[in-house]
PDB file of C-alpha atoms in Angstrom:
ATOM      1  CA  MET A   1      10.153 -12.976 -18.089  1.00  0.00           C
ATOM      2  CA  THR A   2       6.803 -14.223 -18.887  1.00  0.00           C
ATOM      3  CA  ASP A   3       3.953 -12.081 -19.678  1.00  0.00           C
ATOM      4  CA  GLU A   4       2.022 -13.260 -16.558  1.00  0.00           C
ATOM      5  CA  LYS A   5       5.284 -11.794 -14.379  1.00  0.00           C
ATOM      6  CA  ALA A   6       5.246  -8.485 -16.163  1.00  0.00           C
ATOM      7  CA  LYS A   7       1.593  -7.906 -15.648  1.00  0.00           C
ATOM      8  CA  TYR A   8       1.947  -9.031 -11.802  1.00  0.00           C
ATOM      9  CA  ILE A   9       4.709  -6.289 -11.639  1.00  0.00           C
ATOM     10  CA  LEU A  10       2.896  -3.605 -13.585  1.00  0.00           C
ATOM     11  CA  HIS A  11      -0.091  -4.242 -11.025  1.00  0.00           C
ATOM     12  CA  GLU A  12       2.213  -4.223  -7.973  1.00  0.00           C
ATOM     13  CA  ILE A  13       3.902  -0.830  -9.230  1.00  0.00           C
ATOM     14  CA  LYS A  14       0.417   0.988 -10.078  1.00  0.00           C
ATOM     15  CA  SER A  15      -0.716  -0.538  -6.384  1.00  0.00           C
ATOM     16  CA  LEU A  16       2.084   1.853  -4.587  1.00  0.00           C
ATOM     17  CA  ARG A  17      -0.292   4.382  -3.917  1.00  0.00           C
ATOM     18  CA  ARG A  18      -2.957   2.226  -2.733  1.00  0.00           C
ATOM     19  CA  TYR A  19      -0.537   0.521  -0.392  1.00  0.00           C
ATOM     20  CA  LYS A  20       0.774   3.910   0.879  1.00  0.00           C
ATOM     21  CA  LYS A  21      -2.990   4.820   1.707  1.00  0.00           C
ATOM     22  CA  ILE A  22      -4.040   1.489   3.264  1.00  0.00           C
ATOM     23  CA  ILE A  23      -0.875   1.724   5.538  1.00  0.00           C
ATOM     24  CA  GLU A  24      -1.651   5.166   6.697  1.00  0.00           C
ATOM     25  CA  GLU A  25      -5.218   4.045   7.717  1.00  0.00           C
ATOM     26  CA  ILE A  26      -4.059   1.202   9.380  1.00  0.00           C
ATOM     27  CA  ASP A  27      -1.659   3.596  11.544  1.00  0.00           C
ATOM     28  CA  CYS A  28      -4.876   5.715  12.320  1.00  0.00           C
ATOM     29  CA  ASP A  29      -6.609   2.751  13.344  1.00  0.00           C
ATOM     30  CA  LEU A  30      -3.661   1.676  15.703  1.00  0.00           C
ATOM     31  CA  ARG A  31      -3.830   5.150  17.076  1.00  0.00           C
ATOM     32  CA  GLN A  32      -7.631   5.040  17.739  1.00  0.00           C
ATOM     33  CA  ILE A  33      -7.011   1.487  19.586  1.00  0.00           C
ATOM     34  CA  HIS A  34      -4.059   2.464  21.694  1.00  0.00           C
ATOM     35  CA  GLN A  35      -6.136   5.300  22.863  1.00  0.00           C
ATOM     36  CA  GLN A  36      -9.089   3.151  23.929  1.00  0.00           C
ATOM     37  CA  ILE A  37      -6.650   0.559  25.502  1.00  0.00           C
ATOM     38  CA  MET A  38      -5.028   3.778  27.397  1.00  0.00           C
ATOM     39  CA  SER A  39      -8.761   4.870  28.199  1.00  0.00           C
ATOM     40  CA  VAL A  40     -10.055   1.877  29.504  1.00  0.00           C
ATOM     41  CA  SER A  41      -6.800   1.225  31.360  1.00  0.00           C
ATOM     42  CA  GLU A  42      -7.240   4.525  33.461  1.00  0.00           C
ATOM     43  CA  PRO A  43      -9.108   4.307  36.798  1.00  0.00           C
ATOM     44  CA  SER A  44     -12.685   4.571  36.380  1.00  0.00           C
ATOM     45  CA  SER A  45     -16.040   4.629  38.129  1.00  0.00           C
ATOM     46  CA  PRO A  46     -18.057   1.288  37.852  1.00  0.00           C
ATOM     47  CA  GLN A  47     -21.085   3.486  36.362  1.00  0.00           C
ATOM     48  CA  GLY A  48     -18.597   4.711  33.851  1.00  0.00           C
ATOM     49  CA  HIS A  49     -18.507   8.350  32.204  1.00  0.00           C
ATOM     50  CA  ALA A  50     -18.442  10.212  28.929  1.00  0.00           C
ATOM     51  CA  GLY A  51     -16.994   7.821  26.418  1.00  0.00           C
ATOM     52  CA  GLN A  52     -16.129   4.949  28.509  1.00  0.00           C
ATOM     53  CA  PRO A  53     -18.125   1.663  29.068  1.00  0.00           C
ATOM     54  CA  SER A  54     -19.661   0.897  32.420  1.00  0.00           C
ATOM     55  CA  ILE A  55     -16.810  -1.548  33.837  1.00  0.00           C
ATOM     56  CA  GLN A  56     -17.937  -3.585  36.663  1.00  0.00           C
ATOM     57  CA  SER A  57     -14.654  -5.237  37.706  1.00  0.00           C
ATOM     58  CA  HIS A  58     -10.998  -5.646  36.980  1.00  0.00           C
ATOM     59  CA  ALA A  59     -11.721  -8.766  35.069  1.00  0.00           C
ATOM     60  CA  ASP A  60     -14.001  -6.791  32.664  1.00  0.00           C
ATOM     61  CA  LYS A  61     -11.177  -4.380  32.321  1.00  0.00           C
ATOM     62  CA  SER A  62      -8.698  -6.901  31.568  1.00  0.00           C
ATOM     63  CA  SER A  63     -11.105  -8.641  28.963  1.00  0.00           C
ATOM     64  CA  ILE A  64     -11.915  -5.470  26.917  1.00  0.00           C
ATOM     65  CA  VAL A  65      -7.919  -4.394  26.973  1.00  0.00           C
ATOM     66  CA  ASN A  66      -6.903  -8.248  25.852  1.00  0.00           C
ATOM     67  CA  SER A  67      -9.884  -7.714  23.003  1.00  0.00           C
ATOM     68  CA  LEU A  68      -8.484  -4.508  22.020  1.00  0.00           C
ATOM     69  CA  MET A  69      -4.762  -5.804  21.785  1.00  0.00           C
ATOM     70  CA  SER A  70      -5.765  -8.803  19.961  1.00  0.00           C
ATOM     71  CA  ASP A  71      -7.291  -6.336  17.459  1.00  0.00           C
ATOM     72  CA  GLU A  72      -4.305  -4.292  17.415  1.00  0.00           C
ATOM     73  CA  TRP A  73      -1.961  -7.327  16.681  1.00  0.00           C
ATOM     74  CA  ALA A  74      -4.095  -8.160  13.769  1.00  0.00           C
ATOM     75  CA  LEU A  75      -3.825  -4.386  12.405  1.00  0.00           C
ATOM     76  CA  ILE A  76       0.147  -4.880  13.253  1.00  0.00           C
ATOM     77  CA  LYS A  77       0.600  -8.011  11.372  1.00  0.00           C
ATOM     78  CA  GLU A  78      -1.764  -6.738   8.469  1.00  0.00           C
ATOM     79  CA  ARG A  79       0.796  -3.434   8.218  1.00  0.00           C
ATOM     80  CA  GLU A  80       3.613  -5.250   8.083  1.00  0.00           C
ATOM     81  CA  GLU A  81       2.150  -7.177   5.046  1.00  0.00           C
ATOM     82  CA  PHE A  82       1.499  -4.054   3.022  1.00  0.00           C
ATOM     83  CA  ILE A  83       4.655  -2.803   4.019  1.00  0.00           C
ATOM     84  CA  ASN A  84       6.248  -5.621   2.636  1.00  0.00           C
ATOM     85  CA  ARG A  85       3.890  -5.332  -0.593  1.00  0.00           C
ATOM     86  CA  LYS A  86       4.951  -1.482  -0.877  1.00  0.00           C
ATOM     87  CA  LYS A  87       8.889  -2.003  -0.653  1.00  0.00           C
ATOM     88  CA  LYS A  88       8.620  -5.084  -3.170  1.00  0.00           C
ATOM     89  CA  ALA A  89       6.731  -2.752  -5.615  1.00  0.00           C
ATOM     90  CA  GLU A  90       9.199   0.231  -4.654  1.00  0.00           C
ATOM     91  CA  ASP A  91      12.095  -2.446  -5.645  1.00  0.00           C
ATOM     92  CA  TYR A  92      10.515  -3.124  -8.936  1.00  0.00           C
ATOM     93  CA  TYR A  93       9.958   0.486  -9.804  1.00  0.00           C
ATOM     94  CA  THR A  94      13.564   1.153  -9.127  1.00  0.00           C
ATOM     95  CA  LEU A  95      14.663  -1.538 -11.036  1.00  0.00           C
ATOM     96  CA  LEU A  96      12.502  -0.274 -14.118  1.00  0.00           C
ATOM     97  CA  LYS A  97      14.198   3.197 -13.580  1.00  0.00           C
ATOM     98  CA  VAL A  98      17.531   1.422 -13.699  1.00  0.00           C
ATOM     99  CA  HIS A  99      17.013  -0.250 -17.094  1.00  0.00           C
ATOM    100  CA  CYS A 100      15.106   2.530 -18.828  1.00  0.00           C
ATOM    101  CA  ASN A 101      16.549   5.411 -21.098  1.00  0.00           C
ATOM    102  CA  SER A 102      15.303   9.254 -20.308  1.00  0.00           C
ATOM    103  CA  GLN A 103      12.496   8.773 -22.647  1.00  0.00           C
ATOM    104  CA  GLU A 104      10.999   5.490 -21.227  1.00  0.00           C
ATOM    105  CA  LEU A 105      11.304   6.519 -17.882  1.00  0.00           C
ATOM    106  CA  ASP A 106       9.445   9.799 -18.518  1.00  0.00           C
ATOM    107  CA  PHE A 107       6.944   7.429 -20.262  1.00  0.00           C
ATOM    108  CA  ALA A 108       6.629   5.056 -17.399  1.00  0.00           C
ATOM    109  CA  ASP A 109       6.533   7.984 -14.573  1.00  0.00           C
ATOM    110  CA  ALA A 110       3.464   9.583 -16.897  1.00  0.00           C
ATOM    111  CA  PHE A 111       1.827   5.828 -17.086  1.00  0.00           C
ATOM    112  CA  PHE A 112       2.151   5.337 -13.058  1.00  0.00           C
ATOM    113  CA  ARG A 113       0.725   8.693 -12.377  1.00  0.00           C
ATOM    114  CA  GLY A 114      -2.288   7.891 -14.284  1.00  0.00           C
ATOM    115  CA  VAL A 115      -2.237   9.980 -17.385  1.00  0.00           C
ATOM    116  CA  GLN A 116      -4.827   9.183 -19.940  1.00  0.00           C
ATOM    117  CA  TYR A 117      -3.736   6.510 -22.702  1.00  0.00           C
ATOM    118  CA  LYS A 118      -4.566   8.848 -25.507  1.00  0.00           C
ATOM    119  CA  ARG A 119      -2.558  11.311 -24.179  1.00  0.00           C
ATOM    120  CA  LEU A 120       0.305   8.731 -23.801  1.00  0.00           C
ATOM    121  CA  VAL A 121      -0.093   7.707 -27.337  1.00  0.00           C
ATOM    122  CA  MET A 122       0.321  11.279 -28.574  1.00  0.00           C
ATOM    123  CA  ASP A 123       3.280  12.460 -26.160  1.00  0.00           C
ATOM    124  CA  TYR A 124       5.177   9.345 -26.324  1.00  0.00           C
ATOM    125  CA  HIS A 125       4.198   7.712 -29.644  1.00  0.00           C
ATOM    126  CA  TYR A 126       3.561   4.126 -28.190  1.00  0.00           C
ATOM    127  CA  GLU A 127       0.610   2.614 -30.124  1.00  0.00           C
ATOM    128  CA  ASN A 128      -0.594   0.729 -26.957  1.00  0.00           C
ATOM    129  CA  PRO A 129       0.661   2.194 -23.838  1.00  0.00           C
ATOM    130  CA  TYR A 130      -0.119  -0.956 -21.527  1.00  0.00           C
ATOM    131  CA  GLN A 131       1.721  -3.423 -23.837  1.00  0.00           C
ATOM    132  CA  SER A 132       4.686  -0.939 -24.104  1.00  0.00           C
ATOM    133  CA  MET A 133       4.767  -1.142 -20.343  1.00  0.00           C
ATOM    134  CA  ILE A 134       4.972  -4.721 -20.120  1.00  0.00           C
ATOM    135  CA  VAL A 135       7.770  -4.669 -22.683  1.00  0.00           C
ATOM    136  CA  LEU A 136       9.597  -1.952 -20.333  1.00  0.00           C
ATOM    137  CA  ILE A 137       9.038  -4.106 -17.413  1.00  0.00           C
ATOM    138  CA  LYS A 138      10.567  -7.284 -19.110  1.00  0.00           C
ATOM    139  CA  LYS A 139      13.599  -5.505 -19.863  1.00  0.00           C
ATOM    140  CA  ILE A 140      14.310  -5.637 -15.957  1.00  0.00           C
ATOM    141  CA  THR A 141      15.343  -9.214 -16.363  1.00  0.00           C
ATOM    142  CA  THR A 142      17.424  -8.859 -19.532  1.00  0.00           C
TER     143      THR A 142
END
């Protein structure tokens, strides 16, 4: 495995928390869009009322719903992309766990939790924690 590939895998594993947060945010956005679609789809007065736009015709209503559904579709595709990235990162992390001994696994867990480098050096006696993680990741394919 090349250094670039190992660095990529390291980056992906470190991005797991970010991927989870992005997926949660997209889920929230999808719920809001769904609520808006339901709200616009309900029978309404042409003058509108609190929280709803004034809708003059069924064509206006259809246009709004179609726009919201288009936004919803784009978010669903984005969500699927981040779910795939998260799964791939989790798979890399699982492979890493399989190939590490218990001390290396403790080090990797601390590294990915974001423990400070000075602390990692003191606790695990690795001179360069980042480079040590690269070496551990390279063990995945050996």
